[in-house]
């Protein structure tokens, strides 16, 4: 719950233009698994359904109340998010260098601080809405036991080829104090995935971002085009929904895809117009 409170307090002014990933030269059939994994969590865990919906409602109401009573944040109210990168590897090229991880952190921060070069090409109608989110992601300097750490944790495990929630069950630092990022060899048909805050509050042991090494940073095994994936997943971590609805997931539990009613359901941020969603990828 602490992460949800942090998000409720700060996210209402954040406007981040992170859309779907470019597809050229890639073979993935799906890029972000946030909606699909969220739908699976909801449908396969009946005991969690009421809790997830309750957390969503709490977050929505708190945000509305905070927005009305706190119309603006001061420029010196930078929010620091400590990050630990768990590099799950099996001695392959997924054991990326520290330099590549640092480049991933740099791309992430320049996106959330409105310092990415592509902000110059934002459509004119949206330029007044784009904002410096005043969030910085920094490598953790102390581990859960208070010992010094580089914020980069390397672990040998065959789970690197699985890339699902099992890596979180394998190791997780307190998600109320750290953003856990799991770098893996592959995630079948996905570049990355992350639970939304309400889902993570109901299932805290699955909190964190899982990302393929090919989509972290802009050097080494990744590149500039693929480097946006980390910012996209961090957006979900901070309660940003896909603007088009349920990401082509049939039967998604609250956002219908490709149906007119979807235009009546918002994505919690007033930066984009309503959209019917996509029914095909």
Coordinates of C-alpha atoms in Angstrom, one line a residue:
X1 CA 0.0 0.0 0.0
X2 CA 2.8 2.5 0.6
X3 CA 3.6 2.7 -3.1
X4 CA -0.1 3.4 -3.9
X5 CA -0.1 6.3 -1.4
X6 CA 3.0 7.8 -2.9
X7 CA 1.5 7.5 -6.4
X8 CA -1.9 9.0 -5.2
X9 CA -0.1 11.9 -3.8
X10 CA 2.1 12.8 -6.7
X11 CA 0.8 11.4 -10.0
X12 CA -2.1 13.7 -10.6
X13 CA 0.1 16.3 -12.4
X14 CA 2.2 13.9 -14.3
X15 CA 1.6 13.8 -18.1
X16 CA 3.9 11.5 -19.9
X17 CA 3.6 10.7 -23.6
X18 CA 4.5 7.0 -23.7
X19 CA 2.6 5.2 -26.3
X20 CA 3.0 1.8 -27.9
X21 CA 6.5 0.8 -29.0
X22 CA 7.7 1.0 -32.6
X23 CA 7.5 -2.3 -34.4
X24 CA 10.0 -2.0 -37.2
X25 CA 12.5 -4.9 -37.3
X26 CA 10.9 -6.7 -34.4
X27 CA 9.2 -10.1 -34.3
X28 CA 7.2 -9.7 -31.1
X29 CA 3.5 -10.3 -31.4
X30 CA 2.8 -8.3 -28.3
X31 CA 5.0 -5.7 -26.7
X32 CA 3.6 -4.8 -23.3
X33 CA 1.9 -7.5 -21.2
X34 CA 0.5 -5.2 -18.5
X35 CA -3.1 -5.5 -19.5
X36 CA -3.0 -9.2 -20.3
X37 CA -1.2 -10.1 -17.1
X38 CA -3.5 -7.8 -15.1
X39 CA -6.5 -9.5 -16.6
X40 CA -5.1 -12.9 -15.8
X41 CA -4.4 -12.0 -12.2
X42 CA -7.9 -10.7 -11.9
X43 CA -9.7 -13.7 -13.5
X44 CA -7.6 -16.4 -11.9
X45 CA -7.7 -15.0 -8.4
X46 CA -11.3 -14.5 -7.3
X47 CA -10.2 -13.9 -3.8
X48 CA -8.3 -10.8 -5.0
X49 CA -10.9 -9.3 -7.2
X50 CA -12.7 -7.2 -4.6
X51 CA -9.4 -6.0 -3.2
X52 CA -8.1 -4.9 -6.6
X53 CA -11.3 -3.0 -7.4
X54 CA -11.2 -1.4 -3.9
X55 CA -7.6 -0.3 -4.4
X56 CA -8.5 1.2 -7.8
X57 CA -11.4 3.1 -6.3
X58 CA -9.3 4.4 -3.3
X59 CA -6.6 5.6 -5.7
X60 CA -9.1 7.4 -7.9
X61 CA -10.8 9.1 -5.0
X62 CA -7.6 10.1 -3.3
X63 CA -6.2 11.5 -6.5
X64 CA -9.4 13.6 -7.2
X65 CA -9.3 14.9 -3.6
X66 CA -5.6 15.7 -3.7
X67 CA -5.9 17.5 -7.0
X68 CA -8.7 19.7 -5.8
X69 CA -6.9 20.7 -2.6
X70 CA -3.3 20.9 -4.0
X71 CA -3.6 22.6 -7.4
X72 CA 0.2 22.7 -8.0
X73 CA 3.5 21.3 -6.8
X74 CA 6.5 23.5 -6.1
X75 CA 9.5 23.1 -8.4
X76 CA 11.7 21.8 -5.6
X77 CA 9.5 18.8 -4.7
X78 CA 11.5 16.2 -6.6
X79 CA 10.4 12.6 -5.9
X80 CA 13.3 10.2 -5.7
X81 CA 12.5 6.5 -6.4
X82 CA 15.3 4.0 -5.3
X83 CA 15.8 1.3 -7.9
X84 CA 17.5 -2.1 -7.7
X85 CA 18.3 -4.0 -10.9
X86 CA 18.2 -7.7 -10.4
X87 CA 20.1 -9.1 -13.4
X88 CA 18.9 -12.7 -13.6
X89 CA 21.3 -14.5 -16.0
X90 CA 22.7 -17.8 -16.9
X91 CA 26.1 -16.6 -18.1
X92 CA 24.7 -15.4 -21.5
X93 CA 24.5 -11.9 -23.0
X94 CA 21.5 -11.2 -20.7
X95 CA 24.2 -10.5 -18.1
X96 CA 24.5 -6.9 -19.4
X97 CA 27.1 -4.4 -18.3
X98 CA 26.8 -1.8 -15.6
X99 CA 27.1 0.8 -18.4
X100 CA 24.1 -0.5 -20.2
X101 CA 22.0 -0.5 -17.0
X102 CA 23.2 3.1 -16.3
X103 CA 22.2 4.1 -19.9
X104 CA 18.7 2.6 -19.2
X105 CA 18.4 4.7 -16.1
X106 CA 19.5 7.8 -18.0
X107 CA 16.9 7.2 -20.8
X108 CA 14.2 6.6 -18.1
X109 CA 15.0 9.8 -16.3
X110 CA 15.2 12.0 -19.4
X111 CA 11.8 10.7 -20.3
X112 CA 10.1 11.5 -17.0
X113 CA 11.9 14.8 -16.7
X114 CA 10.8 16.0 -20.2
X115 CA 14.4 16.0 -21.5
X116 CA 14.1 13.4 -24.2
X117 CA 14.9 14.9 -27.7
X118 CA 11.6 13.7 -29.1
X119 CA 9.6 16.2 -27.0
X120 CA 10.4 18.7 -29.8
X121 CA 8.1 16.7 -32.1
X122 CA 5.1 16.5 -29.8
X123 CA 1.9 17.5 -31.7
X124 CA 1.1 21.2 -31.1
X125 CA -2.2 20.4 -29.5
X126 CA -0.5 18.4 -26.8
X127 CA 2.6 20.5 -26.2
X128 CA 1.0 22.7 -23.4
X129 CA 0.2 19.5 -21.6
X130 CA 3.6 17.8 -21.6
X131 CA 5.3 18.1 -18.2
X132 CA 8.4 17.5 -16.3
X133 CA 7.1 14.8 -13.9
X134 CA 9.7 15.8 -11.2
X135 CA 10.5 12.2 -10.6
X136 CA 14.0 10.8 -10.6
X137 CA 14.9 7.1 -10.5
X138 CA 18.2 6.5 -8.8
X139 CA 20.2 3.3 -8.0
X140 CA 19.7 2.2 -4.4
X141 CA 22.6 2.8 -2.2
X142 CA 21.6 0.6 0.7
X143 CA 20.2 -2.9 0.6
X144 CA 17.3 -4.1 2.8
X145 CA 19.7 -4.8 5.6
X146 CA 21.3 -1.4 5.5
X147 CA 24.5 -2.5 3.8
X148 CA 26.1 -0.5 1.0
X149 CA 25.0 -1.6 -2.5
X150 CA 25.6 -0.6 -6.1
X151 CA 21.9 -1.0 -6.8
X152 CA 22.8 -3.8 -9.3
X153 CA 22.3 -7.3 -8.1
X154 CA 23.5 -10.2 -10.3
X155 CA 22.0 -13.7 -9.8
X156 CA 22.5 -16.9 -11.8
X157 CA 19.3 -18.7 -12.5
X158 CA 17.6 -20.6 -15.4
X159 CA 14.5 -18.4 -14.6
X160 CA 16.1 -15.8 -16.9
X161 CA 14.6 -17.7 -19.8
X162 CA 11.1 -17.8 -18.3
X163 CA 10.7 -14.1 -17.5
X164 CA 7.4 -14.4 -15.7
X165 CA 6.5 -13.6 -12.0
X166 CA 8.7 -16.5 -10.9
X167 CA 11.7 -14.1 -10.9
X168 CA 9.9 -12.0 -8.3
X169 CA 9.3 -15.0 -6.2
X170 CA 13.0 -15.8 -6.5
X171 CA 14.1 -12.5 -5.1
X172 CA 12.4 -9.2 -4.2
X173 CA 13.5 -6.3 -2.1
X174 CA 10.8 -4.6 -0.1
X175 CA 8.6 -3.0 -2.8
X176 CA 7.5 -0.3 -0.4
X177 CA 11.1 0.9 -0.4
X178 CA 12.4 0.0 -3.8
X179 CA 11.4 -0.3 -7.4
X180 CA 12.5 -3.8 -8.3
X181 CA 13.6 -4.2 -11.9
X182 CA 14.3 -7.7 -13.2
X183 CA 16.5 -8.0 -16.3
X184 CA 16.1 -11.3 -18.0
X185 CA 17.1 -13.1 -21.2
X186 CA 13.6 -13.3 -22.6
X187 CA 9.9 -12.9 -21.9
X188 CA 8.0 -15.0 -24.4
X189 CA 6.3 -12.6 -26.9
X190 CA 6.9 -9.6 -24.6
X191 CA 9.4 -6.9 -24.1
X192 CA 8.4 -6.2 -20.6
X193 CA 5.5 -6.3 -18.0
X194 CA 4.5 -4.7 -14.8
X195 CA 1.5 -4.7 -12.5
X196 CA -0.5 -1.6 -12.0
X197 CA -0.5 -0.2 -8.4
X198 CA -3.9 -1.5 -7.4
X199 CA -2.9 -5.0 -8.6
X200 CA 0.5 -4.8 -6.9
X201 CA -1.2 -3.7 -3.6
X202 CA -3.4 -6.8 -3.8
X203 CA -0.4 -9.0 -4.8
X204 CA 2.7 -7.3 -3.4
X205 CA 4.9 -10.3 -4.0
X206 CA 4.5 -9.6 -7.8
X207 CA 5.4 -5.9 -7.6
X208 CA 8.2 -4.8 -9.9
X209 CA 9.1 -4.5 -13.6
X210 CA 10.4 -7.4 -15.7
X211 CA 12.2 -6.4 -18.8
X212 CA 14.2 -8.3 -21.5
X213 CA 17.8 -7.2 -21.7
X214 CA 17.3 -6.2 -25.3
X215 CA 15.0 -3.3 -24.2
X216 CA 17.0 -1.7 -21.4
X217 CA 19.2 1.3 -22.3
X218 CA 20.5 2.4 -25.6
X219 CA 23.8 0.6 -25.8
X220 CA 25.1 -3.0 -25.6
X221 CA 22.4 -5.5 -26.4
X222 CA 19.7 -2.7 -26.8
X223 CA 19.4 0.4 -28.9
X224 CA 17.8 3.8 -28.9
X225 CA 14.6 2.6 -30.5
X226 CA 14.0 -0.2 -28.0
X227 CA 15.1 1.9 -25.0
X228 CA 11.6 3.4 -24.5
X229 CA 10.3 0.1 -23.1
X230 CA 11.6 0.8 -19.6
X231 CA 9.9 4.2 -19.4
X232 CA 6.7 2.6 -20.7
X233 CA 6.7 0.0 -18.0
X234 CA 7.7 2.5 -15.3
X235 CA 4.6 4.4 -16.5
X236 CA 2.4 1.5 -15.5
X237 CA 4.3 1.2 -12.2
X238 CA 3.1 4.8 -11.6
X239 CA -0.5 4.1 -12.6
X240 CA -0.5 5.1 -16.2
X241 CA -2.9 3.1 -18.3
X242 CA -2.7 2.4 -22.0
X243 CA -4.7 5.2 -23.7
X244 CA -6.5 2.7 -26.0
X245 CA -8.0 0.6 -23.4
X246 CA -7.4 -3.1 -22.6
X247 CA -4.5 -3.6 -25.1
X248 CA -6.4 -6.0 -27.3
X249 CA -7.3 -8.4 -24.4
X250 CA -10.7 -10.0 -25.0
X251 CA -12.8 -9.8 -21.9
X252 CA -10.6 -7.4 -20.0
X253 CA -12.3 -6.9 -16.7
X254 CA -13.1 -3.2 -16.9
X255 CA -11.9 -1.7 -20.2
X256 CA -13.7 -3.1 -23.3
X257 CA -11.6 -2.9 -26.5
X258 CA -12.8 -1.7 -29.8
X259 CA -16.3 -0.8 -28.4
X260 CA -17.9 2.6 -28.3
X261 CA -18.5 2.4 -24.6
X262 CA -14.7 2.5 -24.1
X263 CA -14.9 6.2 -25.1
X264 CA -16.8 6.8 -21.9
X265 CA -14.1 5.3 -19.7
X266 CA -11.0 7.5 -19.0
X267 CA -7.4 6.5 -18.5
X268 CA -7.1 8.6 -15.3
X269 CA -5.1 11.4 -17.0
X270 CA -6.7 14.3 -18.9
X271 CA -3.9 14.6 -21.5
X272 CA -5.4 12.7 -24.4
X273 CA -8.9 12.5 -25.9
X274 CA -11.1 9.4 -25.5
X275 CA -10.3 6.5 -27.7
X276 CA -12.3 3.4 -28.7
X277 CA -9.3 1.2 -28.5
X278 CA -7.8 -1.4 -30.8
X279 CA -9.4 -4.7 -31.6
X280 CA -6.4 -6.0 -33.6
X281 CA -2.7 -5.5 -33.0

